[in-house]
């Protein structure tokens, strides 16, 4: 609904939105639905999927003459890449958005999922507020859900957007637009209420709630390290540290014969690999081409959510398949 507000009947350049590459495909699909331009900026894989302001500037300058760039999307922690932005990085993005007069979409649904030592979640709203004027006046929509985090109740759909500094008349139109859409089920709304109003110290359920949250997040952290370490032990696969969120996004170095075989099959090499893996093992991964990636590179997304023993068994089967695949196309 917020994206749709940026569209209009004007006869000039189409509105554009800056989105990270790789990115959660919902954004590219939504831009296509609303006939808006996708202005992609690449995350730096060599630096742990870091967000580089110089790359934001490059992307903006490359698209500004053909697109009316109105907004920027930030996914923090990242999906599918699992990186967590530092406070300095967030401040730099806010300054960039202020300079370019961009609306900020802060996708912060994985804010509870931070694992790597030295990493911490910082909300865009909090950082903007602490930076003071003129940054406190930036238009921002931040997103949260009960389908991720320590809850991980992916079957329960519920969430919210907090919108700040929007013109009152425009905000009224946003509310009208939202009211015309479907809402989450009662269970989803109730779950979201519990997420934003958790037990606090002194209440009867706080002890058990706090212990379960800490146990769940500690288990996620252990599994995040297990997945990245195991993938890095497989020849031909490299994986950055999973700093946060629920996914690993490793890169695969394919032999030329595999790339040629994929081309003959009419598929990108990562799609070709993913289908063969699924047929041979029953393991489902998401090809990197579905999220966007640097030309000439190939990735896949896999999750850290299965229990530890299941992850070990799955990664063992993946390694066996990968070894055979690489030998076949060597």
Short mmCIF file of N, CA and C in Angstrom, two decimals, residues 174-315:
data_model
loop_
_atom_site.label_atom_id
_atom_site.label_comp_id
_atom_site.label_asym_id
_atom_site.label_seq_id
_atom_site.Cartn_x
_atom_site.Cartn_y
_atom_site.Cartn_z
N UNK A 174 -3.55 6.43 2.54
CA UNK A 174 -2.94 5.13 2.85
C UNK A 174 -3.91 4.29 3.67
N UNK A 175 -4.54 4.90 4.66
CA UNK A 175 -5.49 4.16 5.50
C UNK A 175 -6.69 3.68 4.68
N UNK A 176 -7.14 4.49 3.73
CA UNK A 176 -8.24 4.06 2.85
C UNK A 176 -7.81 2.86 2.01
N UNK A 177 -6.60 2.94 1.49
CA UNK A 177 -6.08 1.85 0.66
C UNK A 177 -5.98 0.56 1.45
N UNK A 178 -5.46 0.66 2.68
CA UNK A 178 -5.31 -0.52 3.52
C UNK A 178 -6.66 -1.12 3.88
N UNK A 179 -7.64 -0.26 4.15
CA UNK A 179 -8.95 -0.75 4.57
C UNK A 179 -9.65 -1.53 3.47
N UNK A 180 -9.21 -1.35 2.24
CA UNK A 180 -9.82 -2.08 1.12
C UNK A 180 -9.17 -3.44 0.90
N UNK A 181 -8.14 -3.73 1.67
CA UNK A 181 -7.43 -5.00 1.52
C UNK A 181 -7.86 -5.99 2.60
N UNK A 182 -7.47 -7.26 2.41
CA UNK A 182 -7.74 -8.27 3.42
C UNK A 182 -6.82 -8.06 4.62
N UNK A 183 -7.30 -8.45 5.80
CA UNK A 183 -6.49 -8.34 7.01
C UNK A 183 -6.08 -9.74 7.47
N UNK A 184 -5.11 -9.84 8.37
CA UNK A 184 -4.75 -11.15 8.91
C UNK A 184 -5.93 -11.78 9.66
N UNK A 185 -5.84 -13.08 9.86
CA UNK A 185 -6.88 -13.76 10.64
C UNK A 185 -6.82 -13.28 12.09
N UNK A 186 -7.85 -13.62 12.85
CA UNK A 186 -7.89 -13.24 14.26
C UNK A 186 -6.69 -13.82 15.00
N UNK A 187 -6.30 -15.07 14.67
CA UNK A 187 -5.14 -15.70 15.33
C UNK A 187 -3.87 -14.89 15.04
N UNK A 188 -3.71 -14.46 13.77
CA UNK A 188 -2.54 -13.67 13.41
C UNK A 188 -2.50 -12.35 14.15
N UNK A 189 -3.66 -11.70 14.29
CA UNK A 189 -3.71 -10.42 15.01
C UNK A 189 -3.43 -10.62 16.49
N UNK A 190 -3.96 -11.69 17.06
CA UNK A 190 -3.72 -11.96 18.48
C UNK A 190 -2.25 -12.26 18.73
N UNK A 191 -1.65 -13.02 17.81
CA UNK A 191 -0.23 -13.35 17.95
C UNK A 191 0.63 -12.08 17.87
N UNK A 192 0.29 -11.18 16.96
CA UNK A 192 1.03 -9.94 16.82
C UNK A 192 0.91 -9.09 18.08
N UNK A 193 -0.26 -9.11 18.70
CA UNK A 193 -0.46 -8.36 19.95
C UNK A 193 0.46 -8.89 21.05
N UNK A 194 0.63 -10.22 21.10
CA UNK A 194 1.51 -10.82 22.10
C UNK A 194 2.97 -10.46 21.82
N UNK A 195 3.34 -10.42 20.53
CA UNK A 195 4.72 -10.11 20.16
C UNK A 195 5.09 -8.68 20.59
N UNK A 196 4.19 -7.73 20.37
CA UNK A 196 4.51 -6.33 20.71
C UNK A 196 4.26 -6.01 22.19
N UNK A 197 3.59 -6.92 22.90
CA UNK A 197 3.36 -6.74 24.33
C UNK A 197 3.77 -8.00 25.09
N UNK A 198 5.07 -8.33 25.08
CA UNK A 198 5.52 -9.57 25.72
C UNK A 198 5.48 -9.46 27.24
N UNK A 199 5.55 -10.58 27.94
CA UNK A 199 5.63 -10.52 29.41
C UNK A 199 6.83 -9.70 29.85
N UNK A 200 6.68 -8.98 30.94
CA UNK A 200 7.78 -8.15 31.46
C UNK A 200 8.17 -8.67 32.83
N UNK A 201 9.36 -8.28 33.26
CA UNK A 201 9.89 -8.73 34.54
C UNK A 201 8.90 -8.44 35.67
N UNK A 202 8.66 -9.43 36.50
CA UNK A 202 7.72 -9.29 37.60
C UNK A 202 6.39 -9.98 37.34
N UNK A 203 6.08 -10.23 36.06
CA UNK A 203 4.84 -10.94 35.73
C UNK A 203 5.06 -12.45 35.86
N UNK A 204 4.00 -13.20 36.18
CA UNK A 204 4.16 -14.64 36.46
C UNK A 204 4.80 -15.44 35.32
N UNK A 205 4.52 -15.08 34.07
CA UNK A 205 5.02 -15.88 32.95
C UNK A 205 6.37 -15.41 32.41
N UNK A 206 6.92 -14.33 32.99
CA UNK A 206 8.14 -13.77 32.41
C UNK A 206 9.31 -14.74 32.43
N UNK A 207 9.49 -15.46 33.54
CA UNK A 207 10.63 -16.36 33.66
C UNK A 207 10.66 -17.43 32.58
N UNK A 208 9.52 -18.09 32.38
CA UNK A 208 9.47 -19.15 31.38
C UNK A 208 9.56 -18.57 29.97
N UNK A 209 8.93 -17.42 29.76
CA UNK A 209 8.99 -16.77 28.44
C UNK A 209 10.43 -16.37 28.11
N UNK A 210 11.11 -15.72 29.03
CA UNK A 210 12.47 -15.25 28.80
C UNK A 210 13.42 -16.42 28.53
N UNK A 211 13.25 -17.49 29.30
CA UNK A 211 14.11 -18.67 29.12
C UNK A 211 13.89 -19.30 27.76
N UNK A 212 12.64 -19.38 27.33
CA UNK A 212 12.36 -20.00 26.03
C UNK A 212 12.89 -19.15 24.88
N UNK A 213 12.74 -17.83 24.96
CA UNK A 213 13.25 -16.94 23.92
C UNK A 213 14.76 -17.08 23.81
N UNK A 214 15.46 -17.03 24.95
CA UNK A 214 16.92 -17.14 24.93
C UNK A 214 17.37 -18.49 24.39
N UNK A 215 16.67 -19.54 24.77
CA UNK A 215 17.01 -20.88 24.29
C UNK A 215 16.80 -20.99 22.79
N UNK A 216 15.71 -20.44 22.29
CA UNK A 216 15.41 -20.50 20.85
C UNK A 216 16.46 -19.75 20.05
N UNK A 217 16.79 -18.53 20.48
CA UNK A 217 17.75 -17.72 19.74
C UNK A 217 19.16 -18.31 19.83
N UNK A 218 19.50 -18.91 20.97
CA UNK A 218 20.81 -19.57 21.09
C UNK A 218 20.90 -20.76 20.15
N UNK A 219 19.80 -21.48 20.01
CA UNK A 219 19.77 -22.62 19.09
C UNK A 219 19.89 -22.16 17.65
N UNK A 220 19.21 -21.06 17.30
CA UNK A 220 19.34 -20.50 15.96
C UNK A 220 20.80 -20.11 15.67
N UNK A 221 21.45 -19.50 16.67
CA UNK A 221 22.84 -19.07 16.50
C UNK A 221 23.75 -20.27 16.25
N UNK A 222 23.51 -21.33 17.00
CA UNK A 222 24.32 -22.55 16.83
C UNK A 222 24.11 -23.14 15.43
N UNK A 223 22.85 -23.16 14.99
CA UNK A 223 22.55 -23.72 13.67
C UNK A 223 23.09 -22.83 12.55
N UNK A 224 23.05 -21.51 12.76
CA UNK A 224 23.59 -20.58 11.75
C UNK A 224 25.07 -20.85 11.52
N UNK A 225 25.82 -21.05 12.62
CA UNK A 225 27.25 -21.34 12.50
C UNK A 225 27.48 -22.70 11.87
N UNK A 226 26.68 -23.68 12.27
CA UNK A 226 26.80 -25.04 11.72
C UNK A 226 26.61 -25.03 10.21
N UNK A 227 25.59 -24.34 9.73
CA UNK A 227 25.29 -24.31 8.30
C UNK A 227 26.43 -23.65 7.53
N UNK A 228 26.86 -22.48 7.97
CA UNK A 228 27.92 -21.76 7.27
C UNK A 228 29.23 -22.54 7.29
N UNK A 229 29.60 -23.08 8.44
CA UNK A 229 30.85 -23.83 8.55
C UNK A 229 30.83 -25.08 7.67
N UNK A 230 29.70 -25.78 7.66
CA UNK A 230 29.60 -27.01 6.86
C UNK A 230 29.66 -26.69 5.37
N UNK A 231 28.94 -25.66 4.94
CA UNK A 231 28.97 -25.28 3.53
C UNK A 231 30.37 -24.87 3.10
N UNK A 232 31.08 -24.17 3.97
CA UNK A 232 32.44 -23.74 3.64
C UNK A 232 33.43 -24.90 3.57
N UNK A 233 33.06 -26.04 4.14
CA UNK A 233 33.93 -27.21 4.09
C UNK A 233 33.76 -28.01 2.80
N UNK A 234 32.78 -27.66 2.00
CA UNK A 234 32.51 -28.38 0.75
C UNK A 234 33.25 -27.69 -0.39
N UNK A 235 34.12 -28.39 -1.10
CA UNK A 235 34.86 -27.78 -2.21
C UNK A 235 33.92 -27.20 -3.26
N UNK A 236 34.20 -25.96 -3.68
CA UNK A 236 33.38 -25.31 -4.70
C UNK A 236 32.26 -24.46 -4.15
N UNK A 237 32.09 -24.47 -2.81
CA UNK A 237 31.05 -23.66 -2.18
C UNK A 237 31.70 -22.75 -1.14
N UNK A 238 31.31 -21.48 -1.15
CA UNK A 238 31.76 -20.53 -0.14
C UNK A 238 30.55 -19.83 0.46
N UNK A 239 30.59 -19.60 1.77
CA UNK A 239 29.42 -19.00 2.44
C UNK A 239 29.89 -17.98 3.47
N UNK A 240 29.33 -16.80 3.42
CA UNK A 240 29.62 -15.79 4.43
C UNK A 240 29.00 -16.16 5.77
N UNK A 241 29.50 -15.58 6.83
CA UNK A 241 28.92 -15.77 8.16
C UNK A 241 27.45 -15.38 8.14
N UNK A 242 26.60 -16.21 8.72
CA UNK A 242 25.18 -15.87 8.85
C UNK A 242 25.06 -15.01 10.11
N UNK A 243 25.08 -13.69 9.91
CA UNK A 243 25.04 -12.76 11.05
C UNK A 243 23.65 -12.68 11.66
N UNK A 244 22.62 -12.86 10.82
CA UNK A 244 21.26 -12.75 11.31
C UNK A 244 20.27 -13.35 10.34
N UNK A 245 18.97 -13.11 10.59
CA UNK A 245 17.86 -13.66 9.81
C UNK A 245 17.84 -15.20 9.93
N UNK A 246 17.37 -15.89 8.89
CA UNK A 246 17.15 -17.33 8.99
C UNK A 246 17.73 -18.11 7.82
N UNK A 247 18.65 -17.50 7.07
CA UNK A 247 19.11 -18.12 5.84
C UNK A 247 20.61 -17.99 5.65
N UNK A 248 21.15 -18.92 4.87
CA UNK A 248 22.50 -18.81 4.33
C UNK A 248 22.36 -18.64 2.82
N UNK A 249 23.31 -17.90 2.22
CA UNK A 249 23.25 -17.63 0.78
C UNK A 249 24.63 -17.89 0.18
N UNK A 250 25.02 -19.17 0.10
CA UNK A 250 26.36 -19.51 -0.39
C UNK A 250 26.50 -19.35 -1.90
N UNK A 251 27.76 -19.15 -2.32
CA UNK A 251 28.09 -19.08 -3.74
C UNK A 251 28.67 -20.42 -4.19
N UNK A 252 28.31 -20.83 -5.41
CA UNK A 252 28.85 -22.05 -6.00
C UNK A 252 29.69 -21.68 -7.22
N UNK A 253 30.86 -22.28 -7.32
CA UNK A 253 31.71 -22.12 -8.51
C UNK A 253 31.47 -23.34 -9.41
N UNK A 254 30.72 -23.15 -10.48
CA UNK A 254 30.39 -24.26 -11.38
C UNK A 254 31.48 -24.46 -12.43
N UNK A 255 31.76 -25.71 -12.80
CA UNK A 255 32.62 -25.97 -13.96
C UNK A 255 31.95 -25.47 -15.24
N UNK A 256 32.74 -25.14 -16.25
CA UNK A 256 32.19 -24.65 -17.51
C UNK A 256 31.23 -25.65 -18.14
N UNK A 257 31.52 -26.96 -17.98
CA UNK A 257 30.63 -27.98 -18.56
C UNK A 257 29.24 -27.94 -17.91
N UNK A 258 29.18 -27.64 -16.64
CA UNK A 258 27.89 -27.55 -15.95
C UNK A 258 27.11 -26.33 -16.45
N UNK A 259 27.81 -25.23 -16.65
CA UNK A 259 27.15 -24.02 -17.16
C UNK A 259 26.64 -24.26 -18.57
N UNK A 260 27.43 -24.97 -19.38
CA UNK A 260 27.01 -25.28 -20.75
C UNK A 260 25.81 -26.22 -20.76
N UNK A 261 25.81 -27.22 -19.86
CA UNK A 261 24.69 -28.16 -19.79
C UNK A 261 23.41 -27.45 -19.35
N UNK A 262 23.55 -26.50 -18.42
CA UNK A 262 22.40 -25.71 -17.97
C UNK A 262 21.85 -24.87 -19.11
N UNK A 263 22.75 -24.26 -19.86
CA UNK A 263 22.32 -23.43 -21.00
C UNK A 263 21.57 -24.26 -22.03
N UNK A 264 22.07 -25.47 -22.27
CA UNK A 264 21.40 -26.36 -23.22
C UNK A 264 20.02 -26.75 -22.73
N UNK A 265 19.88 -26.85 -21.40
CA UNK A 265 18.57 -27.18 -20.81
C UNK A 265 17.66 -25.96 -20.69
N UNK A 266 18.18 -24.79 -21.08
CA UNK A 266 17.38 -23.57 -21.02
C UNK A 266 17.21 -23.02 -19.62
N UNK A 267 18.20 -23.26 -18.76
CA UNK A 267 18.10 -22.83 -17.36
C UNK A 267 19.38 -22.13 -16.93
N UNK A 268 19.28 -21.18 -16.00
CA UNK A 268 20.50 -20.68 -15.35
C UNK A 268 21.17 -21.83 -14.61
N UNK A 269 22.48 -21.76 -14.44
CA UNK A 269 23.21 -22.88 -13.83
C UNK A 269 22.73 -23.19 -12.41
N UNK A 270 22.37 -22.14 -11.63
CA UNK A 270 21.92 -22.42 -10.27
C UNK A 270 20.54 -23.09 -10.24
N UNK A 271 19.70 -22.77 -11.21
CA UNK A 271 18.39 -23.44 -11.32
C UNK A 271 18.60 -24.90 -11.73
N UNK A 272 19.48 -25.11 -12.70
CA UNK A 272 19.83 -26.46 -13.16
C UNK A 272 20.31 -27.32 -11.99
N UNK A 273 21.18 -26.76 -11.18
CA UNK A 273 21.74 -27.44 -10.00
C UNK A 273 20.63 -27.75 -8.99
N UNK A 274 19.77 -26.76 -8.74
CA UNK A 274 18.73 -26.93 -7.73
C UNK A 274 17.73 -28.02 -8.12
N UNK A 275 17.36 -28.08 -9.39
CA UNK A 275 16.42 -29.12 -9.84
C UNK A 275 17.05 -30.51 -9.74
N UNK A 276 18.32 -30.60 -10.12
CA UNK A 276 18.99 -31.90 -10.02
C UNK A 276 19.13 -32.34 -8.57
N UNK A 277 19.43 -31.38 -7.68
CA UNK A 277 19.52 -31.69 -6.26
C UNK A 277 18.17 -32.19 -5.72
N UNK A 278 17.11 -31.52 -6.12
CA UNK A 278 15.77 -31.91 -5.67
C UNK A 278 15.42 -33.31 -6.15
N UNK A 279 15.68 -33.59 -7.42
CA UNK A 279 15.36 -34.92 -7.98
C UNK A 279 16.19 -36.01 -7.32
N UNK A 280 17.46 -35.73 -7.02
CA UNK A 280 18.36 -36.77 -6.51
C UNK A 280 18.21 -37.00 -5.01
N UNK A 281 17.88 -35.95 -4.26
CA UNK A 281 17.91 -36.05 -2.79
C UNK A 281 16.62 -35.66 -2.09
N UNK A 282 15.74 -34.94 -2.77
CA UNK A 282 14.55 -34.41 -2.12
C UNK A 282 14.79 -33.12 -1.38
N UNK A 283 16.02 -32.60 -1.47
CA UNK A 283 16.36 -31.34 -0.79
C UNK A 283 15.96 -30.16 -1.68
N UNK A 284 15.21 -29.23 -1.11
CA UNK A 284 14.75 -28.06 -1.86
C UNK A 284 15.55 -26.83 -1.43
N UNK A 285 16.26 -26.23 -2.39
CA UNK A 285 16.94 -24.96 -2.17
C UNK A 285 16.36 -23.95 -3.16
N UNK A 286 16.60 -22.67 -2.92
CA UNK A 286 16.11 -21.63 -3.82
C UNK A 286 17.28 -21.07 -4.61
N UNK A 287 17.25 -21.16 -5.94
CA UNK A 287 18.37 -20.64 -6.74
C UNK A 287 18.58 -19.15 -6.54
N UNK A 288 19.83 -18.74 -6.57
CA UNK A 288 20.16 -17.33 -6.37
C UNK A 288 19.60 -16.42 -7.44
N UNK A 289 19.38 -16.96 -8.63
CA UNK A 289 18.85 -16.13 -9.72
C UNK A 289 17.45 -15.61 -9.40
N UNK A 290 16.76 -16.25 -8.47
CA UNK A 290 15.45 -15.76 -8.06
C UNK A 290 15.52 -14.52 -7.19
N UNK A 291 16.69 -14.25 -6.61
CA UNK A 291 16.88 -13.10 -5.73
C UNK A 291 17.67 -11.98 -6.40
N UNK A 292 18.34 -12.32 -7.50
CA UNK A 292 19.27 -11.40 -8.14
C UNK A 292 20.67 -11.63 -7.61
N UNK A 293 21.66 -11.49 -8.47
CA UNK A 293 23.05 -11.70 -8.07
C UNK A 293 23.97 -11.04 -9.09
N UNK A 294 25.21 -10.83 -8.73
CA UNK A 294 26.16 -10.25 -9.66
C UNK A 294 26.28 -11.15 -10.90
N UNK A 295 26.27 -10.58 -12.10
CA UNK A 295 26.41 -11.39 -13.31
C UNK A 295 27.65 -12.29 -13.23
N UNK A 296 27.47 -13.54 -13.65
CA UNK A 296 28.58 -14.48 -13.64
C UNK A 296 28.77 -15.22 -12.32
N UNK A 297 27.94 -14.91 -11.32
CA UNK A 297 28.00 -15.63 -10.04
C UNK A 297 26.73 -16.45 -9.86
N UNK A 298 26.85 -17.51 -9.05
CA UNK A 298 25.71 -18.41 -8.81
C UNK A 298 25.63 -18.72 -7.32
N UNK A 299 24.41 -18.68 -6.80
CA UNK A 299 24.18 -18.90 -5.37
C UNK A 299 22.93 -19.75 -5.17
N UNK A 300 22.69 -20.10 -3.93
CA UNK A 300 21.39 -20.63 -3.54
C UNK A 300 21.10 -20.22 -2.11
N UNK A 301 19.82 -20.18 -1.77
CA UNK A 301 19.42 -19.88 -0.40
C UNK A 301 18.96 -21.16 0.28
N UNK A 302 19.44 -21.36 1.49
CA UNK A 302 18.93 -22.45 2.32
C UNK A 302 18.67 -21.91 3.72
N UNK A 303 17.86 -22.60 4.47
CA UNK A 303 17.46 -22.10 5.77
C UNK A 303 18.26 -22.74 6.90
N UNK A 304 18.28 -22.09 8.06
CA UNK A 304 18.92 -22.64 9.25
C UNK A 304 17.89 -23.20 10.22
N UNK A 305 16.62 -23.26 9.84
CA UNK A 305 15.54 -23.55 10.79
C UNK A 305 15.39 -25.01 11.21
N UNK A 306 15.68 -26.00 10.36
CA UNK A 306 15.50 -27.39 10.83
C UNK A 306 16.33 -27.68 12.08
N UNK A 307 15.92 -28.66 12.84
CA UNK A 307 16.68 -29.02 14.03
C UNK A 307 18.08 -29.50 13.65
N UNK A 308 19.00 -29.40 14.62
CA UNK A 308 20.42 -29.60 14.37
C UNK A 308 20.72 -30.93 13.67
N UNK A 309 20.15 -32.02 14.16
CA UNK A 309 20.45 -33.33 13.57
C UNK A 309 19.92 -33.42 12.15
N UNK A 310 18.76 -32.80 11.90
CA UNK A 310 18.21 -32.80 10.56
C UNK A 310 19.09 -31.99 9.61
N UNK A 311 19.61 -30.85 10.10
CA UNK A 311 20.51 -30.04 9.28
C UNK A 311 21.76 -30.84 8.91
N UNK A 312 22.35 -31.53 9.89
CA UNK A 312 23.54 -32.33 9.62
C UNK A 312 23.25 -33.38 8.55
N UNK A 313 22.12 -34.05 8.69
CA UNK A 313 21.77 -35.10 7.73
C UNK A 313 21.53 -34.51 6.34
N UNK A 314 20.84 -33.38 6.29
CA UNK A 314 20.55 -32.72 5.01
C UNK A 314 21.83 -32.24 4.33
N UNK A 315 22.70 -31.61 5.09
CA UNK A 315 23.94 -31.10 4.51
C UNK A 315 24.87 -32.24 4.09
#
